[in-house]
Short mmCIF file of C-alpha atoms in Angstrom, two decimals:
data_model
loop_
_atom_site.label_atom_id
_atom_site.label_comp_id
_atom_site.label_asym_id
_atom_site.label_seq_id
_atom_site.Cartn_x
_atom_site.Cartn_y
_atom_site.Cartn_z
CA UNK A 837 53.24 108.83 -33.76
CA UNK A 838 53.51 109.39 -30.02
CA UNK A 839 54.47 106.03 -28.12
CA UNK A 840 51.93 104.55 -26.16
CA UNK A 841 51.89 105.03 -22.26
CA UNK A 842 52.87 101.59 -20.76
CA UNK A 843 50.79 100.85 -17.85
CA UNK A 844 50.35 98.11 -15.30
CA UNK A 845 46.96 96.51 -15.21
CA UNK A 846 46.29 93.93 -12.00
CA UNK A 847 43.05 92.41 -12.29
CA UNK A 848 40.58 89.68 -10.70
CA UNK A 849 37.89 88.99 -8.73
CA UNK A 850 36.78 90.54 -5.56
CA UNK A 851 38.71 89.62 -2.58
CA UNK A 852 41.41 88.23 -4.29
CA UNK A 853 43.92 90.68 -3.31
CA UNK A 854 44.42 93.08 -6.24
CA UNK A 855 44.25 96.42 -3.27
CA UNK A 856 47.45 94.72 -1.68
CA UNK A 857 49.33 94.13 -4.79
CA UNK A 858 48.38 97.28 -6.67
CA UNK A 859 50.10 98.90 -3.59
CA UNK A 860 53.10 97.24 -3.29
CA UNK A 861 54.23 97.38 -6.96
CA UNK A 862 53.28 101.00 -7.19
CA UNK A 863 55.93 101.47 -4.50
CA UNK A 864 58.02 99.50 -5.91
CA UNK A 865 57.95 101.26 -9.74
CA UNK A 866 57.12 104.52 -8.59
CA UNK A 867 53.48 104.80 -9.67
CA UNK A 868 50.28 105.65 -8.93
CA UNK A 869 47.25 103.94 -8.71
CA UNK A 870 43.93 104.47 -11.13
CA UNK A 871 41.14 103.00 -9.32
CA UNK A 872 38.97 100.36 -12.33
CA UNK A 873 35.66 100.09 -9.51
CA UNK A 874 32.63 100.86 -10.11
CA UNK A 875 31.36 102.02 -6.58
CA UNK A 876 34.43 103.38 -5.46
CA UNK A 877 33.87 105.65 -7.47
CA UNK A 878 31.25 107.41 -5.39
CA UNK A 879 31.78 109.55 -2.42
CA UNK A 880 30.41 107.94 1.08
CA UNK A 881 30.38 104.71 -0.13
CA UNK A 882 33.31 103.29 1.58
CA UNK A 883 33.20 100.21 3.54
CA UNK A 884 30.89 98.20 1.23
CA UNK A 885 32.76 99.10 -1.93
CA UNK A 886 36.57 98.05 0.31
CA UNK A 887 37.24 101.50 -0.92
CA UNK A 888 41.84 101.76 0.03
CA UNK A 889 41.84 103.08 3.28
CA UNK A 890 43.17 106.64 4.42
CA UNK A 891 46.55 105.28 5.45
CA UNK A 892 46.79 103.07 1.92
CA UNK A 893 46.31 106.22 -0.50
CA UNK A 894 49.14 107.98 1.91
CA UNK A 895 51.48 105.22 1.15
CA UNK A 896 50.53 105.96 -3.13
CA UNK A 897 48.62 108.45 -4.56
CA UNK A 898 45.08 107.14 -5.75
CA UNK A 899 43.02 108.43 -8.18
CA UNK A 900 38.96 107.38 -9.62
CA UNK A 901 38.02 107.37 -6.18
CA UNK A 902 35.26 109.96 -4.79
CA UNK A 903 34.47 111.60 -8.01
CA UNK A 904 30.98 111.49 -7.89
CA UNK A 905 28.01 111.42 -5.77
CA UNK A 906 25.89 108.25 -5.47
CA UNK A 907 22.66 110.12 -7.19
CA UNK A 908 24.61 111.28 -9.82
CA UNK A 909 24.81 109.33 -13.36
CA UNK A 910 28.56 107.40 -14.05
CA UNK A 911 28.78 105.60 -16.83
CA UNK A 912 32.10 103.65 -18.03
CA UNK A 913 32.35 106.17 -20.65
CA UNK A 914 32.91 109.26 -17.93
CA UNK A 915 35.38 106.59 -16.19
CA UNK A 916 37.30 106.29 -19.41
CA UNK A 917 37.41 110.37 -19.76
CA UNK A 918 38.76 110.34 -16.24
CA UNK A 919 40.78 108.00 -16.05
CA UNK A 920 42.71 108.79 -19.53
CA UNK A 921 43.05 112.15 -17.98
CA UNK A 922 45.10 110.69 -14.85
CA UNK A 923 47.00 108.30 -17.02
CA UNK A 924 48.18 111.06 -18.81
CA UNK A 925 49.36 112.89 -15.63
CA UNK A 926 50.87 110.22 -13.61
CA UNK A 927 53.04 109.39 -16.53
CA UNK A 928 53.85 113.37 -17.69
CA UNK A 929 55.41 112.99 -14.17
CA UNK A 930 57.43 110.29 -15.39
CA UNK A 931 55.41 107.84 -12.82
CA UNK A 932 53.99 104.51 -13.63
CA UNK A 933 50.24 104.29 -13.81
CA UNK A 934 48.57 101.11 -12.33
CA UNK A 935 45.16 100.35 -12.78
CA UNK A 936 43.97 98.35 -10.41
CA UNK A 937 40.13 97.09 -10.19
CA UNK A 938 37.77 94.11 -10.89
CA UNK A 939 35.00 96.14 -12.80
CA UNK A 940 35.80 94.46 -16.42
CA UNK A 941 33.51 97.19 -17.93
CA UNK A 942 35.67 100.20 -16.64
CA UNK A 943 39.03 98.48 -17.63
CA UNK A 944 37.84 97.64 -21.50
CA UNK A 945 36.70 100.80 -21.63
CA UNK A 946 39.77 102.57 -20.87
CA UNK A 947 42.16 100.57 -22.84
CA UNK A 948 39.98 99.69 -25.98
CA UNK A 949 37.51 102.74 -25.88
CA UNK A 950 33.73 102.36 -26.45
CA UNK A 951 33.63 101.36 -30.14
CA UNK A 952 31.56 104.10 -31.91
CA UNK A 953 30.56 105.48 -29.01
CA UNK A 954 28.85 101.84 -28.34
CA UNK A 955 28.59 100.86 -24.07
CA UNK A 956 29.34 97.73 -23.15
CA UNK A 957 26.57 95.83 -21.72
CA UNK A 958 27.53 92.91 -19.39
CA UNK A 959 24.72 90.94 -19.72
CA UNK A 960 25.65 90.40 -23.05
CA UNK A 961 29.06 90.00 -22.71
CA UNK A 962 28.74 87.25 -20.07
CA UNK A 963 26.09 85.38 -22.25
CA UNK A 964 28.98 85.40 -25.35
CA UNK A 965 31.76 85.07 -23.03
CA UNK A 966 29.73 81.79 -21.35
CA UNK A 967 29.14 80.31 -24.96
CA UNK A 968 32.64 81.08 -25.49
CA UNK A 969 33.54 78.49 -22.03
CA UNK A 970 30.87 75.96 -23.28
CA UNK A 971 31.78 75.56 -27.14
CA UNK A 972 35.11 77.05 -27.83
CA UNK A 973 36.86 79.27 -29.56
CA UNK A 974 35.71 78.41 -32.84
CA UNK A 975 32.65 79.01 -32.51
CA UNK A 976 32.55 81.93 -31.30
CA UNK A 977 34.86 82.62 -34.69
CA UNK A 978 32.56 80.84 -36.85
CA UNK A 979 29.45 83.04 -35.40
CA UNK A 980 31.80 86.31 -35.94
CA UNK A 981 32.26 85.48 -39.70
CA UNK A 982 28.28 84.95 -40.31
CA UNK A 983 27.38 88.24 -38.93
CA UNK A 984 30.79 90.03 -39.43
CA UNK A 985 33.10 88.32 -42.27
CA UNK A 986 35.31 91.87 -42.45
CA UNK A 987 35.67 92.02 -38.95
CA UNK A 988 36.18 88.50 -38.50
CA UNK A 989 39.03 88.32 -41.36
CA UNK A 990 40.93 91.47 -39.40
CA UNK A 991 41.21 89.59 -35.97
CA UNK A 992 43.78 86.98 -35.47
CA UNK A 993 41.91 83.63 -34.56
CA UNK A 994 43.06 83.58 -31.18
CA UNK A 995 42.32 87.63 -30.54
CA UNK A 996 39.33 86.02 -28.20
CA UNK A 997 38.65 89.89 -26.45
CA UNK A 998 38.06 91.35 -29.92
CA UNK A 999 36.16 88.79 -31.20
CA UNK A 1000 33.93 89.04 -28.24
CA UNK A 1001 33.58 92.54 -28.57
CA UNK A 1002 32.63 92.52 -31.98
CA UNK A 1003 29.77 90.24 -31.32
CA UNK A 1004 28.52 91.99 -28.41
CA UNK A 1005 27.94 95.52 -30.64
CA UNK A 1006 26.92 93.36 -33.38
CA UNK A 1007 24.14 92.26 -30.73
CA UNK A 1008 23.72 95.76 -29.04
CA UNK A 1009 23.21 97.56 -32.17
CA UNK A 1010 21.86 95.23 -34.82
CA UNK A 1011 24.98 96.20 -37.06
CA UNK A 1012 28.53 94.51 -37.39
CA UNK A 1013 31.57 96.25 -35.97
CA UNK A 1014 32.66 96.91 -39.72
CA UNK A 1015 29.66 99.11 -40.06
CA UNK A 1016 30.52 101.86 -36.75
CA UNK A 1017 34.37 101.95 -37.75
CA UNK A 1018 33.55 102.67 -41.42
CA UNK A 1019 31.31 105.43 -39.95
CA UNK A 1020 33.27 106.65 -36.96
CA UNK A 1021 36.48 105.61 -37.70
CA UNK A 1022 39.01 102.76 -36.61
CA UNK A 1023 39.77 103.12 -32.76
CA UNK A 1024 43.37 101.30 -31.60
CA UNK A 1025 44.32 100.23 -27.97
CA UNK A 1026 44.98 103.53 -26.27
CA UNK A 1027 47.86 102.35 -24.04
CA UNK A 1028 50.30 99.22 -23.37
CA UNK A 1029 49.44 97.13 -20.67
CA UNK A 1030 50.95 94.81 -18.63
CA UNK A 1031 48.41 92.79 -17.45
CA UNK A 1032 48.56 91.07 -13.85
CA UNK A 1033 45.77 88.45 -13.41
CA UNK A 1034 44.64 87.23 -9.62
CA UNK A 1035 43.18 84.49 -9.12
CA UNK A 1036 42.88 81.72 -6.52
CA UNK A 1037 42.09 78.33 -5.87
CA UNK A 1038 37.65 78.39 -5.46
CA UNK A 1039 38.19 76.90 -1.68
CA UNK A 1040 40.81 79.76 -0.53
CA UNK A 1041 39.08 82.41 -2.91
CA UNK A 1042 35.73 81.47 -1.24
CA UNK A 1043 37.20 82.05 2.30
CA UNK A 1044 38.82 85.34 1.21
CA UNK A 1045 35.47 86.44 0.76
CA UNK A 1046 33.41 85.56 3.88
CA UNK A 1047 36.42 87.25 5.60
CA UNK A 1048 36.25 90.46 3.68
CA UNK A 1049 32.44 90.53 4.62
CA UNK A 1050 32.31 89.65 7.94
CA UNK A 1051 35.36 92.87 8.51
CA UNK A 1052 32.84 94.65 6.66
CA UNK A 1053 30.15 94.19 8.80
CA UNK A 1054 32.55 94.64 11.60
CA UNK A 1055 33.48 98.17 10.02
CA UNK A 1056 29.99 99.16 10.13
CA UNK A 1057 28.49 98.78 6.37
CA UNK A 1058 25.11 98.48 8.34
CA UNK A 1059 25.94 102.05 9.39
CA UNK A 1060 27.14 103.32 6.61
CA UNK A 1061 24.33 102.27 4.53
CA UNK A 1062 21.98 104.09 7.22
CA UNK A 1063 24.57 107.23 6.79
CA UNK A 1064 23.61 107.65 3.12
CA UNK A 1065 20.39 107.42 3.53
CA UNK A 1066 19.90 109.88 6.19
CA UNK A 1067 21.74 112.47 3.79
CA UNK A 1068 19.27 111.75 1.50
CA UNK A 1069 20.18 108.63 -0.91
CA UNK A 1070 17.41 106.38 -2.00
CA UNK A 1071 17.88 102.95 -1.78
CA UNK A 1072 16.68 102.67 -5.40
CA UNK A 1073 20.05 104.49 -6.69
CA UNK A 1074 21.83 102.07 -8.92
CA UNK A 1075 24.72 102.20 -6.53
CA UNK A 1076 23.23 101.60 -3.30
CA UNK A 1077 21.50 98.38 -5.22
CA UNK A 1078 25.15 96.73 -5.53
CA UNK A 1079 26.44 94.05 -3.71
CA UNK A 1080 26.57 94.65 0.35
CA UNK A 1081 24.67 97.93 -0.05
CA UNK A 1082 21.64 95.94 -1.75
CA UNK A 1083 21.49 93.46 1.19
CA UNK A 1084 21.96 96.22 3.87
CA UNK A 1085 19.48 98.28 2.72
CA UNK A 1086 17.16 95.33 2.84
CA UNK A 1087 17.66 94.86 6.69
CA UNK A 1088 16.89 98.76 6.89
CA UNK A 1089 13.08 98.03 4.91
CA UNK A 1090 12.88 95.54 7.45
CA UNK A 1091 12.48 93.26 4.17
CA UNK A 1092 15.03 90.54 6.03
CA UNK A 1093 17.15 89.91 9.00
CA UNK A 1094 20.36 90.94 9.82
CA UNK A 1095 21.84 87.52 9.41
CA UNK A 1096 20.25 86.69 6.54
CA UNK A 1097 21.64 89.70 4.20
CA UNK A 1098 25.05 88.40 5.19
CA UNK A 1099 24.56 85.04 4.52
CA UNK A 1100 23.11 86.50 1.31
CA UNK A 1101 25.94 89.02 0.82
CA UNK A 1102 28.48 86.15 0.91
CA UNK A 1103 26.74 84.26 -1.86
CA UNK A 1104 26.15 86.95 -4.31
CA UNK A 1105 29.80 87.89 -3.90
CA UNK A 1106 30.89 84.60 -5.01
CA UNK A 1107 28.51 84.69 -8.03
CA UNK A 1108 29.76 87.84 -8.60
CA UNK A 1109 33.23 86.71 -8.27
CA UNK A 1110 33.05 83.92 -11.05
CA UNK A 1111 31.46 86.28 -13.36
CA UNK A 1112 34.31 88.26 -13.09
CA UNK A 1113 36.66 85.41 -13.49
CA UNK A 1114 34.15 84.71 -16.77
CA UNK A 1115 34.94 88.17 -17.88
CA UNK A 1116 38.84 88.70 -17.72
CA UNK A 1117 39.50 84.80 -19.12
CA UNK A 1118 37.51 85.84 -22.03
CA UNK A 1119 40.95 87.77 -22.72
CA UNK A 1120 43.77 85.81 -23.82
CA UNK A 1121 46.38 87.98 -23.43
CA UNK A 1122 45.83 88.18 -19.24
CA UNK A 1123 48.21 85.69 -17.18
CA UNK A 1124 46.77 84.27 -14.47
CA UNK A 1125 48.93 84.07 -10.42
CA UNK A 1126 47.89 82.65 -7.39
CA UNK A 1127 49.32 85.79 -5.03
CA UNK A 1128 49.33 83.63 -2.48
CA UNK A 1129 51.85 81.54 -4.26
CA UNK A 1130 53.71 83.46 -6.68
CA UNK A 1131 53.86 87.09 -5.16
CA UNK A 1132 57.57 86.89 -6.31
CA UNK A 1133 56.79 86.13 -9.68
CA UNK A 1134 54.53 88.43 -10.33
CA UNK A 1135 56.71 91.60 -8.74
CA UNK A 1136 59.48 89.88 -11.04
CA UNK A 1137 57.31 90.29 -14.02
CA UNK A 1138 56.32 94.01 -13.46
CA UNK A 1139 59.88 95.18 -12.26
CA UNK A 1140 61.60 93.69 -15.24
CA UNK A 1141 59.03 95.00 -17.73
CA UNK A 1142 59.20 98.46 -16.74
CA UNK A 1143 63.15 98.39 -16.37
CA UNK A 1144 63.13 96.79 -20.21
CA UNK A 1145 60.99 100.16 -20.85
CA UNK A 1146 62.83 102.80 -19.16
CA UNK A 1147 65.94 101.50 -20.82
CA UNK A 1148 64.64 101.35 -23.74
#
């Protein structure tokens, strides 16, 4: 059996820093970066999605970004096509891959594959994933072994991902895990991560993001927004109904005022931000820095785990 491809996974919520640090490391190991964002994703949508800037993706090649347009259909699935088909480049080149993103869909997707063919859906996943912060591991377990006792007896008690997963397509589909592998087959991790975690303290994290939308605004998302839909764009397209682009598009209905979409931008951004947080802590194999604080430590971590690999 082929080895798996090791690759370096930085993760956390928006703002936190992950564009910075994805960059720097990829220097530093000789990779490229493989965008995990939703939006960036889609061509014209720049600003409001802090797509890496012209003179970042000169410094590292980039890929997942501008592959589709915003009226077309993207679904994590296509992401996970895509972005297996980059991993598999970057490292035929003998480069490291680094997947860099906060879109917890897009990353599970591309490491674990969509069980059976079966999407995630977040809303579910958060509710499990918010039981899982207000009761506890076990019972989460305990609710896996009523509605899935084979699935439940393969995971390790303190695999908290797969557990979660297997009750979310237990809830999606109406049948256990243990049903779609016995169908479909039994899907394994596609790759070896490393996995860098970002997070900050809920003051500095907070700041981070009124920061990164007031340069936004200062960039012109106003403008952009107006951009895409004078090529055509609806403002009903899923993507122009996420975060800055929903609020902007608001101002250009004339449904609220200027300052009141940013002030409304800033706090759905830190919602959004702690459901991310909700998302990746579900996970128990993610370790959580401060880059603020422990930028050393976390380039000590990736170099040495890459140099164990290439000596290996």
């Amino acid at each position: 059996m082929r080895e798996r491809i090791r690759v370096l996974v930085v993760v956390g919520p928006t703002a936190v820093g992950k564009t910075a640090l994805a960059l720097d490391l990829a220097e530093e190991l000789g990779g490229e970066i493989v965008s995990a964002d939703s939006i960036q994703v889609f061509r014209g949508m720049d600003i409001g999605s802090a797509k890496p800037t012209l003179e970042e993706r000169a410094r590292v090649p980039h890929h997942l970004l501008d592959v589709a347009e915003p009226d077309e259909s993207f679904s994590a699935g296509r992401y996970a096509e895509l972005a297996a088909t980059a991993i598999e480049a970057i490292a035929g080149r003998g480069r490291v891959p680094v997947i860099a993103g906060g879109s917890g869909l897009y990353v599970r997707a591309l490491l674990e594959g969509l069980a059976a063919g079966v999407e995630s859906d977040p809303e579910v996943r958060l509710r499990i994933a918010e039981r899982l912060a207000r009761e506890g591991v076990d019972a989460i377990r305990r609710q896996l072994e009523a509605v899935d006792p084979e699935t439940a007896r393969r995971i390790h008690g303190t695999d908290v991902y797969r557990m979660t997963r297997a009750l979310e397509v237990q809830e999606i589909t109406g049948r256990p895990l243990s049903a779609h592998h016995a169908a479909h087959g039994r899907r394994g991790r596609r790759y070896d991560p490393v996995w860098i975690g970002l997070t900050e303290d809920r003051p500095s994290l907070y700041a981070r993001i009124e920061a990164r939308c007031d340069d936004m605004m200062a960039r012109g998302l106003l403008e952009e927004v107006h951009g895409l839909v004078a090529r055509g764009y609806g403002l009903d397209l899923r993507p122009l109904r996420s975060l800055g682009y929903k609020q902007m598009g608001e101002v250009l209905r004339r449904e609220r005022a200027l300052d009141t979409a940013v002030a409304e931008m800033k706090k759905a951004t830190r919602r959004y931000a702690k459901r991310q947080l909700t998302w990746f802590r579900a996970d128990p194999d993610i370790p959580w820095f401060a880059p603020s604080r422990a930028r050393e430590e976390i380039r000590r971590r990736a170099l040495e785990t890459f140099a164990r690999r290439s000596r290996a």
